[in-house]
CSV table of C-alpha atoms in Angstrom, one decimal:
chain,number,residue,atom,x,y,z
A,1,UNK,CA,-1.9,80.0,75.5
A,2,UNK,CA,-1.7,80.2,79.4
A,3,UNK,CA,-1.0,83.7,81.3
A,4,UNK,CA,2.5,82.9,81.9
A,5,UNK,CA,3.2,82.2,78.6
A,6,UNK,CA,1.9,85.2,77.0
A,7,UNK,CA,3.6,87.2,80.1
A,8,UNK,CA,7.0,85.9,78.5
A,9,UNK,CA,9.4,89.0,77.7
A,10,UNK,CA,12.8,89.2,75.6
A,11,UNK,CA,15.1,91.8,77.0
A,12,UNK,CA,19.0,92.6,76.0
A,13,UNK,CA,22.0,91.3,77.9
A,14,UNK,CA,23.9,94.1,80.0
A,15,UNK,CA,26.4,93.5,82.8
A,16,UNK,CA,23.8,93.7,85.6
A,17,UNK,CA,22.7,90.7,84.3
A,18,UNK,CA,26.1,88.8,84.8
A,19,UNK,CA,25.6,86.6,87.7
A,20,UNK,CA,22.1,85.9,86.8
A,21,UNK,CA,23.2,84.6,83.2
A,22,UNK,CA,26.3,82.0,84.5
A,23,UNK,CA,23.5,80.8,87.2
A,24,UNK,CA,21.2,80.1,84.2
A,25,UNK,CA,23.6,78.8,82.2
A,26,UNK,CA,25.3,76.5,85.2
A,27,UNK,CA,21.9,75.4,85.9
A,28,UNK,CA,20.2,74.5,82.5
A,29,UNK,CA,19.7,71.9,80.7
A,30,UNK,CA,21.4,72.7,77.5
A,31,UNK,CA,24.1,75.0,78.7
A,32,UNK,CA,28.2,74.9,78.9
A,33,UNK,CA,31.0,76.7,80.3
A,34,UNK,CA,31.7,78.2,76.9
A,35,UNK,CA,28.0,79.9,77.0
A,36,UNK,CA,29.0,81.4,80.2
A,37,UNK,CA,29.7,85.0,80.0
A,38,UNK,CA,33.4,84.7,80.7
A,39,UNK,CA,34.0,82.9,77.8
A,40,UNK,CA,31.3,84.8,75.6
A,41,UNK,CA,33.2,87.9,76.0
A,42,UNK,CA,37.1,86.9,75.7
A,43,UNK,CA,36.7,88.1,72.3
A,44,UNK,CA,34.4,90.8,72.8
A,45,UNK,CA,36.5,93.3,70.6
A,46,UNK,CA,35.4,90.7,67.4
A,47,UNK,CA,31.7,90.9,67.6
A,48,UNK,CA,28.8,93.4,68.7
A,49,UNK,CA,27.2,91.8,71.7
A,50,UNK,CA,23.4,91.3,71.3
A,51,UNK,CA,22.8,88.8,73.7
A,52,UNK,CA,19.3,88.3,75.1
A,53,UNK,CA,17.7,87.1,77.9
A,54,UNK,CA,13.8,85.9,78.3
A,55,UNK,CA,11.9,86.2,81.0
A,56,UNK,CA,8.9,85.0,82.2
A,57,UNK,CA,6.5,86.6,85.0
A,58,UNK,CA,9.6,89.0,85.3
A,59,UNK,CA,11.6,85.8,86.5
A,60,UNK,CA,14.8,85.0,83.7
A,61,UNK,CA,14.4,81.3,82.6
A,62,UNK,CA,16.6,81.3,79.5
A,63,UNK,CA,19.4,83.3,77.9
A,64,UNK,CA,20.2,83.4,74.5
A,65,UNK,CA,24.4,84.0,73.5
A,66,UNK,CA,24.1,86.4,70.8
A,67,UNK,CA,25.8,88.9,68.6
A,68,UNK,CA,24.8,91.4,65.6
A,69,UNK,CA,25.7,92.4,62.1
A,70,UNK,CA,23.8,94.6,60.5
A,71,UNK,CA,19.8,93.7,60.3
A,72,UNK,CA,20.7,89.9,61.5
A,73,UNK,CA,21.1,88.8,65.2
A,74,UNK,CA,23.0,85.8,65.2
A,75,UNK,CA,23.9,82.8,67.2
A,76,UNK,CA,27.1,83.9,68.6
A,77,UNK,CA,29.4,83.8,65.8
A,78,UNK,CA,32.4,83.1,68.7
A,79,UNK,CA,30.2,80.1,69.7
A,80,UNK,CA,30.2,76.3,68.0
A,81,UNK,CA,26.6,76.3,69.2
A,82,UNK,CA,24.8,78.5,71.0
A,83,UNK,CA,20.6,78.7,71.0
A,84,UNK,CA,18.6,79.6,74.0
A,85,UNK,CA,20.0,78.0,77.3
A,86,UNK,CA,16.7,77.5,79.3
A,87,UNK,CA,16.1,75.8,82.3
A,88,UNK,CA,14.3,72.7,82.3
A,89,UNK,CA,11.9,73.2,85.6
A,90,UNK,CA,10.6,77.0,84.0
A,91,UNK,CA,10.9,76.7,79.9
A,92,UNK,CA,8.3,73.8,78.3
A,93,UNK,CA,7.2,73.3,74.9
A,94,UNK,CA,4.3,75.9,75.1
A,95,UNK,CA,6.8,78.6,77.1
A,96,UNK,CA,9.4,77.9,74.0
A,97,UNK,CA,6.8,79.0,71.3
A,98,UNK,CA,6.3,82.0,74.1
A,99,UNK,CA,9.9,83.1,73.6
A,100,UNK,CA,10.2,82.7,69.7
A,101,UNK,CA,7.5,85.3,69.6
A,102,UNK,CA,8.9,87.9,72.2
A,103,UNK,CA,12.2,87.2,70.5
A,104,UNK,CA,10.1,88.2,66.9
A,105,UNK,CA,9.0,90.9,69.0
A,106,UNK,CA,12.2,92.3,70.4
A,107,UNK,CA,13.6,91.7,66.9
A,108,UNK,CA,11.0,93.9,65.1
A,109,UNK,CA,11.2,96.8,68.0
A,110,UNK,CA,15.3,96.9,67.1
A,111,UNK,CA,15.2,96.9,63.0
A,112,UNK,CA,16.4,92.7,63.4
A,113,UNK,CA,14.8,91.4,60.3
A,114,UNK,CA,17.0,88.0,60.1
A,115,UNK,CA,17.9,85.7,63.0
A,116,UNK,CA,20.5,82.9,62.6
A,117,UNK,CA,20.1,80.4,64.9
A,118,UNK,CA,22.3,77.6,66.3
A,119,UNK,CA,20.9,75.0,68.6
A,120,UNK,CA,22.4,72.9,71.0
A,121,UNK,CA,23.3,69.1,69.8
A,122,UNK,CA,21.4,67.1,71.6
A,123,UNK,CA,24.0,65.3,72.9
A,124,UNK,CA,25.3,68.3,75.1
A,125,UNK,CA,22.1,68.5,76.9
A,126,UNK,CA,21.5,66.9,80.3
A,127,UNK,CA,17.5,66.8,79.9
A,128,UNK,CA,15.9,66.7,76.8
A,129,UNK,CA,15.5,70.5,75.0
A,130,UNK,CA,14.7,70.2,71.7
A,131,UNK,CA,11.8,72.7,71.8
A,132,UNK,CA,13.6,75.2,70.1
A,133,UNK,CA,13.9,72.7,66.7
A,134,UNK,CA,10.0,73.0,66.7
A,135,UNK,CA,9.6,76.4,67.1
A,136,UNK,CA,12.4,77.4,64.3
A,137,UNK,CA,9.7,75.0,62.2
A,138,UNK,CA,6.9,76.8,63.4
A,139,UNK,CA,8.9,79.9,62.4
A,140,UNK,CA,9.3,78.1,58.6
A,141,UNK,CA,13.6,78.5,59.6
A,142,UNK,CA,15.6,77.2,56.9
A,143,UNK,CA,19.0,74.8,57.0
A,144,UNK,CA,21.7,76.5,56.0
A,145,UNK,CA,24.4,74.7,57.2
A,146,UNK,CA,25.2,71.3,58.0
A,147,UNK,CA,27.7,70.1,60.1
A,148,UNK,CA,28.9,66.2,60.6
A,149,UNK,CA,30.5,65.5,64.1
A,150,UNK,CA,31.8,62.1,64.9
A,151,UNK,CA,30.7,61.1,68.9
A,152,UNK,CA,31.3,58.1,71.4
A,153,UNK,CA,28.6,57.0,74.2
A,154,UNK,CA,31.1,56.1,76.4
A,155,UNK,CA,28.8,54.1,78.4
A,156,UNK,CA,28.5,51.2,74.8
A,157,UNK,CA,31.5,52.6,73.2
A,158,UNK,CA,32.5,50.6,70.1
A,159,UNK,CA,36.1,48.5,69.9
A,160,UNK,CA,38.1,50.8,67.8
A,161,UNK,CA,39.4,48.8,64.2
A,162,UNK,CA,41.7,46.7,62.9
A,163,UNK,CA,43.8,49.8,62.3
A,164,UNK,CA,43.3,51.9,65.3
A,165,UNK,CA,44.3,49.1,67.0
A,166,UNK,CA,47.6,48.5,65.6
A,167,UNK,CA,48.6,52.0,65.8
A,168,UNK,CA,47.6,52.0,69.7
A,169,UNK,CA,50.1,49.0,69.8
A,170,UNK,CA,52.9,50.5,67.4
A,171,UNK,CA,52.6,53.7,69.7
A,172,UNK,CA,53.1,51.5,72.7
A,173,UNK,CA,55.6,49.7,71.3
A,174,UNK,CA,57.7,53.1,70.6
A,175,UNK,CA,57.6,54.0,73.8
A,176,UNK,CA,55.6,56.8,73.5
A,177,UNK,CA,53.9,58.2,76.7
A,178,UNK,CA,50.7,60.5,77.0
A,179,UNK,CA,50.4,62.8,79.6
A,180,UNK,CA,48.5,66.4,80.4
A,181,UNK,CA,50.0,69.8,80.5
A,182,UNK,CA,49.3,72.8,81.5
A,183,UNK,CA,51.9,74.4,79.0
A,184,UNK,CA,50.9,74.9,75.9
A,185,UNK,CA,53.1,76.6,74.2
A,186,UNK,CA,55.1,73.4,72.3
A,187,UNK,CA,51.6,72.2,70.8
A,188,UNK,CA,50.4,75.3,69.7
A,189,UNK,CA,53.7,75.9,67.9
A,190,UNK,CA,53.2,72.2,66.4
A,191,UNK,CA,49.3,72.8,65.6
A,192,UNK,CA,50.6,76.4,63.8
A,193,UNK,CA,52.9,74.6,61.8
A,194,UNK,CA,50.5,71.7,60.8
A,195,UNK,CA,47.6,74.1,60.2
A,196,UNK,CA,49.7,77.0,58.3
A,197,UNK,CA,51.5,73.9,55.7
A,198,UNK,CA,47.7,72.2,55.1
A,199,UNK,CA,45.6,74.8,55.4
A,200,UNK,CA,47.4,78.1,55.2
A,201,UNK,CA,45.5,79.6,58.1
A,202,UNK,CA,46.2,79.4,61.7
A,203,UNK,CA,44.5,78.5,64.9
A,204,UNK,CA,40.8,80.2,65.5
A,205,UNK,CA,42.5,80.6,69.3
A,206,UNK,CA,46.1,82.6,69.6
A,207,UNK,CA,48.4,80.8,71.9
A,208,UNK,CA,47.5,84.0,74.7
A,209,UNK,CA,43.4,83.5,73.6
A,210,UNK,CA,44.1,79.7,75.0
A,211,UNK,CA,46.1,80.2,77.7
A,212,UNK,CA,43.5,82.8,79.1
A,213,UNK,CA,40.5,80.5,78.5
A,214,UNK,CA,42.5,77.9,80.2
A,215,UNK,CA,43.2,79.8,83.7
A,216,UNK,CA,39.2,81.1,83.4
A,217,UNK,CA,38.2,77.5,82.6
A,218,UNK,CA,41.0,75.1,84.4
A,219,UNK,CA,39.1,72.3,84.9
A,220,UNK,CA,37.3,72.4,81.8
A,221,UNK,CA,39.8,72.5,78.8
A,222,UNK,CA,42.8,70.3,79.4
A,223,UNK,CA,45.9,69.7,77.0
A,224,UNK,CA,46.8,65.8,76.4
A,225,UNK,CA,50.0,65.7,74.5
A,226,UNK,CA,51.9,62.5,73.5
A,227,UNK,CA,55.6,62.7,73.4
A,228,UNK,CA,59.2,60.2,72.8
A,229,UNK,CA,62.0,61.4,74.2
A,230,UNK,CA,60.5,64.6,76.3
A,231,UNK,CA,59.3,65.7,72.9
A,232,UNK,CA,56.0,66.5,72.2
A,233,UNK,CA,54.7,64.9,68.7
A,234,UNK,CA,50.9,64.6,68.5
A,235,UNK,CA,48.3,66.1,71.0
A,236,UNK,CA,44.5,66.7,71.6
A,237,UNK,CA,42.8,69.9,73.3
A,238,UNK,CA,39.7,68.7,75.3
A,239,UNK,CA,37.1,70.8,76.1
A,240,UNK,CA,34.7,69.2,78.8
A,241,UNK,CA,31.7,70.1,79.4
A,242,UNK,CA,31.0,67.3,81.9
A,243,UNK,CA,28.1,65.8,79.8
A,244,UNK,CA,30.6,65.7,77.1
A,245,UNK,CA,34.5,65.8,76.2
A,246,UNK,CA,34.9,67.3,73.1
A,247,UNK,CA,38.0,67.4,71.1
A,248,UNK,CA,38.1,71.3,70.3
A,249,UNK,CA,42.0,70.7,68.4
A,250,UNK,CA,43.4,67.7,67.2
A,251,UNK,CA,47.5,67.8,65.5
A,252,UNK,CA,50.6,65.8,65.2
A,253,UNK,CA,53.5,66.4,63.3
A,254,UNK,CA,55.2,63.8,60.8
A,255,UNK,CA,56.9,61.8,63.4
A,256,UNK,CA,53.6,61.3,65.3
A,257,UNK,CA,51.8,60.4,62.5
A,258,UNK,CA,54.8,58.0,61.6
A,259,UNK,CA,54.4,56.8,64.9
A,260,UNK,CA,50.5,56.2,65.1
A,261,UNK,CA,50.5,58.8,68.5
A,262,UNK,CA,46.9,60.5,67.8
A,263,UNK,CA,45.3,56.8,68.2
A,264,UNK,CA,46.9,56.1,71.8
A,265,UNK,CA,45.9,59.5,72.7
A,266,UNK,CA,42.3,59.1,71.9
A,267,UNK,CA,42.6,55.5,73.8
A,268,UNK,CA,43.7,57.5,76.8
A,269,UNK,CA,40.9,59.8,76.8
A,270,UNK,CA,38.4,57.4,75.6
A,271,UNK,CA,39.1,54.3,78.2
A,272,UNK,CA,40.4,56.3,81.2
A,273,UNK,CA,40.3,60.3,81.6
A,274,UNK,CA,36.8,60.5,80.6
A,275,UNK,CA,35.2,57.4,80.4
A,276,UNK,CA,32.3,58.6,83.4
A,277,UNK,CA,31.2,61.1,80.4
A,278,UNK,CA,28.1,60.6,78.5
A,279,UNK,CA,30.1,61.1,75.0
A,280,UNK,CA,33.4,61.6,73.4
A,281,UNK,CA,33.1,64.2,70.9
A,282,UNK,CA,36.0,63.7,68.1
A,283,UNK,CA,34.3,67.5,66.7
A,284,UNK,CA,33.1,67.8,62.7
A,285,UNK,CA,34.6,67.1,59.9
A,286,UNK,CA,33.3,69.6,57.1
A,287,UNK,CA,34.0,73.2,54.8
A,288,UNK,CA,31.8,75.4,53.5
A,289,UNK,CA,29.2,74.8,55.8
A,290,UNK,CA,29.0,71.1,55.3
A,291,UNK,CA,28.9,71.0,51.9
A,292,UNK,CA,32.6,69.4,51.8
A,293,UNK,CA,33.3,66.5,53.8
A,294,UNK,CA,36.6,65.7,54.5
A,295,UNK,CA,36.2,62.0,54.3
A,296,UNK,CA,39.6,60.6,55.5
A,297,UNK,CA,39.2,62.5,58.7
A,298,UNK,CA,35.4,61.0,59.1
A,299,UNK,CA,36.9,57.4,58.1
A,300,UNK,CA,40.0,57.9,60.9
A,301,UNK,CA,37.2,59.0,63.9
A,302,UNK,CA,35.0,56.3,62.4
A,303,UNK,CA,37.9,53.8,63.3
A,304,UNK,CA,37.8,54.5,66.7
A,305,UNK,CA,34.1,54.4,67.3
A,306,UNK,CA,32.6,57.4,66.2
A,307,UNK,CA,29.5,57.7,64.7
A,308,UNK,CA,27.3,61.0,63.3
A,309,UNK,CA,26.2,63.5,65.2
A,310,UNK,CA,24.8,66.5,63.2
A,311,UNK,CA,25.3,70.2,64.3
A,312,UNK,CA,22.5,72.3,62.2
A,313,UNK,CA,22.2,76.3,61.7
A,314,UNK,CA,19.3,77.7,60.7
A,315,UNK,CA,18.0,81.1,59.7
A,316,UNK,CA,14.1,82.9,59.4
A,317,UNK,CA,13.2,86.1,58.7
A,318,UNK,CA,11.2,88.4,61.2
């Protein structure tokens, strides 16, 4: 192993280290606006921060979104995804192996004796930055959870079906418009509604936990609601990452189902708002971890051209 490599250091996050982490994370090839710290910390009162960041020659190359629970350090439980945000030009195979050990090493030195670990789907990465699947192999990590998301390259997308198809044209036929909001109010009580009758739960974001994500992040999460009559039935909240639009909430209430609005929605999105991105993420479709698939939901995304993309968690012990 080269000097550099074995010169590799893990240290902890603290504020000094802001403006160096967004530049990281704004410049890597595996990294979002929601592993910037802004959005790491909007819920900072949830979790007990343990985010790292690894060094090499004393320069940062990677950071690593993080909280802790006891003895385990996880992949930020706030986060979909998370794993170590590197940049592409200073973090290689051999420098990945490199931070896996300091990380051991940092773990060891703070009583972490279990790391869960959440790497970035591949297709959220602008350059390839799967070193980190290796290493958890290399580190014997084990698959705990399994999650099935349903993607578009928009660049080859496939026709949506026989169905989708109809209900794009029954939608139209309605006269049901799509536009984007910035209020958010009417869809969050609808999503509340939908969510609390199916589900009995509520959304993971408040209505105030949205709307301040959406004036930190304006360009990146967007609100596409469809509506008959100035009233709103059926909307999608995007958030895009500009590799990706992913569809982070997804409701419509009886009429909009009625109506088939959710498929001209996704038509919208798919053919026109963000047809210059690499993929349209419809999100996953699974419980418990993956071990329940809600197969309806699979089968409706699958309709309109999505196929599997797989979002894995892993743990080792140090």
């Amino acid at each position: 192993m080269d000097s550099l490599v074995r010169n590799i250091t893990v240290i902890p996050y603290s504020d000094a280290w802001r403006q160096v982490w967004n530049n990281i994370v704004d410049s890597s090839r595996n990294g979002t606006f929601m592993h910037r710290r802004e959005y790491v910390e909007y819920h900072r009162d949830r979790f007990t921060d343990c985010s790292l960041l690894a060094l090499r020659a004393d320069k940062p190359v990677a950071v690593l979104p993080a909280n802790r629970v006891g003895s385990t350090l996880f992949s930020h439980q706030g986060l979909t995804f998370g794993g170590w945000i590197s940049l592409a030009k200073e973090v290689d195979m051999l420098s990945m192996l490199g931070i896996f050990d300091a990380t051991a090493s940092f773990a060891r030195a703070n009583d972490i004796c279990r790391i869960v670990y959440k790497p970035v789907p591949h297709i959220y990465c602008r350059y390839p930055a799967e070193e980190d699947l290796y290493a958890l192999f290399r580190c014997n990590a084990r698959l705990i959870a399994s999650n099935v998301s349903t993607a578009i390259p928009l660049s080859s997308p496939l026709a949506f079906n026989q169905n989708a198809r109809r209900g794009v044209k029954k939608a139209l036929d309605e006269g049901i418009s799509v536009t984007e909001t910035n209020d958010f109010a009417p869809f969050w009580q609808l999503l509340s509604e939908l969510l609390t009758e199916r589900y009995d739960t509520l959304p993971v974001h408040s209505l105030d936990e949205i709307r301040l994500l959406k004036s930190l992040f304006p360009s990146n999460i967007r609100l596409f609601t469809a509506s008959i009559n100035d009233e709103p039935i059926a909307g999608v909240v995007i958030y895009d990452s500009g590799t990706v639009a992913h569809a982070q909430y997804i409701a419509a209430n009886a009429r909009g189902k009625q109506l088939h609005a959710l498929p001209l929605v996704f038509s919208h999105l798919i053919s026109n708002v963000f047809a210059s991105r690499h993929y349209f993420d419809f999100g996953t479709s699974n419980e418990n971890n993956g071990t329940y698939l809600n197969e309806g939901l699979v089968h409706q995304k699958t309709g309109m051209g999505g196929r599997a993309v797989v979002y894995n968690t892993y743990e080792f012990s140090i």
